[in-house]
PDB file of C-alpha atoms in Angstrom:
ATOM      1  CA  THR A   1      -0.727   1.664  14.940  1.00 92.00           C
ATOM      2  CA  GLU A   2       0.367   4.067  12.218  1.00 95.00           C
ATOM      3  CA  HIS A   3       3.904   4.979  11.230  1.00 96.00           C
ATOM      4  CA  ASP A   4       4.582   7.899   8.887  1.00 97.00           C
ATOM      5  CA  GLN A   5       7.942   8.439   7.203  1.00 97.00           C
ATOM      6  CA  LEU A   6       8.935  11.986   6.257  1.00 96.00           C
ATOM      7  CA  ASP A   7      11.935  13.332   4.371  1.00 94.00           C
ATOM      8  CA  ALA A   8      14.213  16.026   5.844  1.00 95.00           C
ATOM      9  CA  GLY A   9      11.907  18.748   4.499  1.00 93.00           C
ATOM     10  CA  GLY A  10       8.810  17.235   6.110  1.00 94.00           C
ATOM     11  CA  LYS A  11       7.353  15.747   2.912  1.00 94.00           C
ATOM     12  CA  LEU A  12       5.381  12.548   3.483  1.00 95.00           C
ATOM     13  CA  LEU A  13       7.140   9.518   1.959  1.00 97.00           C
ATOM     14  CA  SER A  14       5.078   6.644   3.318  1.00 98.00           C
ATOM     15  CA  VAL A  15       2.283   5.626   5.676  1.00 97.00           C
ATOM     16  CA  VAL A  16       2.088   2.176   7.278  1.00 97.00           C
ATOM     17  CA  ARG A  17      -0.820   1.007   9.427  1.00 97.00           C
ATOM     18  CA  MET A  18      -0.726  -2.150  11.483  1.00 96.00           C
ATOM     19  CA  HIS A  19      -3.475  -4.307  13.009  1.00 94.00           C
ATOM     20  CA  ALA A  20      -3.546  -4.698  16.798  1.00 94.00           C
ATOM     21  CA  ASP A  21      -1.621  -7.984  16.456  1.00 94.00           C
ATOM     22  CA  GLY A  22       1.201  -6.233  14.568  1.00 93.00           C
ATOM     23  CA  SER A  23       0.332  -7.557  11.102  1.00 93.00           C
ATOM     24  CA  MET A  24       0.120  -5.195   8.160  1.00 95.00           C
ATOM     25  CA  ALA A  25      -3.209  -3.455   7.479  1.00 96.00           C
ATOM     26  CA  TYR A  26      -2.357  -0.743   4.934  1.00 96.00           C
ATOM     27  CA  SER A  27       0.605   0.956   3.347  1.00 98.00           C
ATOM     28  CA  GLN A  28       0.996   3.897   1.035  1.00 98.00           C
ATOM     29  CA  VAL A  29       4.251   4.962  -0.599  1.00 97.00           C
ATOM     30  CA  TYR A  30       4.774   8.318  -2.314  1.00 97.00           C
ATOM     31  CA  ASN A  31       7.540   8.082  -4.929  1.00 95.00           C
ATOM     32  CA  SER A  32       9.795  10.928  -6.076  1.00 91.00           C
ATOM     33  CA  ASP A  33       8.313  10.747  -9.596  1.00 94.00           C
ATOM     34  CA  GLY A  34       4.870  11.636  -8.206  1.00 93.00           C
ATOM     35  CA  SER A  35       3.474   8.116  -8.362  1.00 97.00           C
ATOM     36  CA  LYS A  36       1.751   6.530  -5.388  1.00 97.00           C
ATOM     37  CA  VAL A  37       1.340   2.857  -4.410  1.00 98.00           C
ATOM     38  CA  THR A  38      -1.385   1.879  -1.946  1.00 98.00           C
ATOM     39  CA  THR A  39      -1.413  -1.692  -0.620  1.00 97.00           C
ATOM     40  CA  GLN A  40      -4.197  -3.171   1.499  1.00 97.00           C
ATOM     41  CA  TYR A  41      -4.036  -6.294   3.659  1.00 96.00           C
ATOM     42  CA  ASP A  42      -6.662  -8.560   5.201  1.00 94.00           C
ATOM     43  CA  SER A  43      -7.127  -9.062   8.943  1.00 91.00           C
ATOM     44  CA  THR A  44      -4.292 -11.613   9.020  1.00 89.00           C
ATOM     45  CA  GLY A  45      -1.786  -9.408   7.187  1.00 91.00           C
ATOM     46  CA  HIS A  46      -2.012 -11.032   3.742  1.00 92.00           C
ATOM     47  CA  LYS A  47      -1.853  -8.595   0.823  1.00 95.00           C
ATOM     48  CA  THR A  48      -5.243  -8.287  -0.886  1.00 96.00           C
ATOM     49  CA  SER A  49      -4.731  -5.406  -3.310  1.00 97.00           C
ATOM     50  CA  ALA A  50      -2.190  -2.938  -4.627  1.00 97.00           C
ATOM     51  CA  ILE A  51      -3.154   0.252  -6.439  1.00 97.00           C
ATOM     52  CA  THR A  52      -0.476   2.121  -8.381  1.00 97.00           C
ATOM     53  CA  ILE A  53      -1.232   5.641  -9.560  1.00 97.00           C
ATOM     54  CA  THR A  54       1.103   7.405 -11.992  1.00 97.00           C
ATOM     55  CA  SER A  55       0.694  10.507 -14.127  1.00 95.00           C
ATOM     56  CA  THR A  56      -0.457   8.336 -17.037  1.00 96.00           C
ATOM     57  CA  ALA A  57      -2.315   5.351 -15.557  1.00 97.00           C
ATOM     58  CA  THR A  58      -3.889   3.677 -12.557  1.00 97.00           C
ATOM     59  CA  THR A  59      -3.363  -0.055 -12.064  1.00 96.00           C
ATOM     60  CA  THR A  60      -5.168  -2.187  -9.510  1.00 97.00           C
ATOM     61  CA  ASN A  61      -3.964  -5.688  -8.669  1.00 97.00           C
ATOM     62  CA  PHE A  62      -5.916  -8.158  -6.521  1.00 97.00           C
ATOM     63  CA  TYR A  63      -4.242 -11.091  -4.774  1.00 96.00           C
ATOM     64  CA  THR A  64      -5.278 -14.483  -3.392  1.00 93.00           C
ATOM     65  CA  ALA A  65      -4.697 -15.357   0.253  1.00 87.00           C
ATOM     66  CA  ALA A  66      -1.546 -17.163  -0.913  1.00 86.00           C
ATOM     67  CA  GLY A  67      -0.208 -13.926  -2.404  1.00 85.00           C
ATOM     68  CA  THR A  68      -0.673 -14.896  -6.046  1.00 89.00           C
ATOM     69  CA  LEU A  69      -1.918 -12.265  -8.479  1.00 91.00           C
ATOM     70  CA  LYS A  70      -5.607 -12.977  -9.079  1.00 94.00           C
ATOM     71  CA  GLN A  71      -6.708 -10.029 -11.230  1.00 91.00           C
ATOM     72  CA  GLN A  72      -5.243  -6.878 -12.724  1.00 89.00           C
TER      73      GLN A  72
END
């Protein structure tokens, strides 16, 4: 399942995709400053990575199954 959130002008604000069991699979948020955060989840809905893109840098964080930051 995918859910898209739009502002009043039709601009995409976020995308959320769910696994068949309802757990998170993927999310992407578009911020007003132009930055974007993409988060990916494993098959059980645990966050595995988060990628933040700004006008000056890209940061990728990887997480353990327990949700602890493993690598940046």
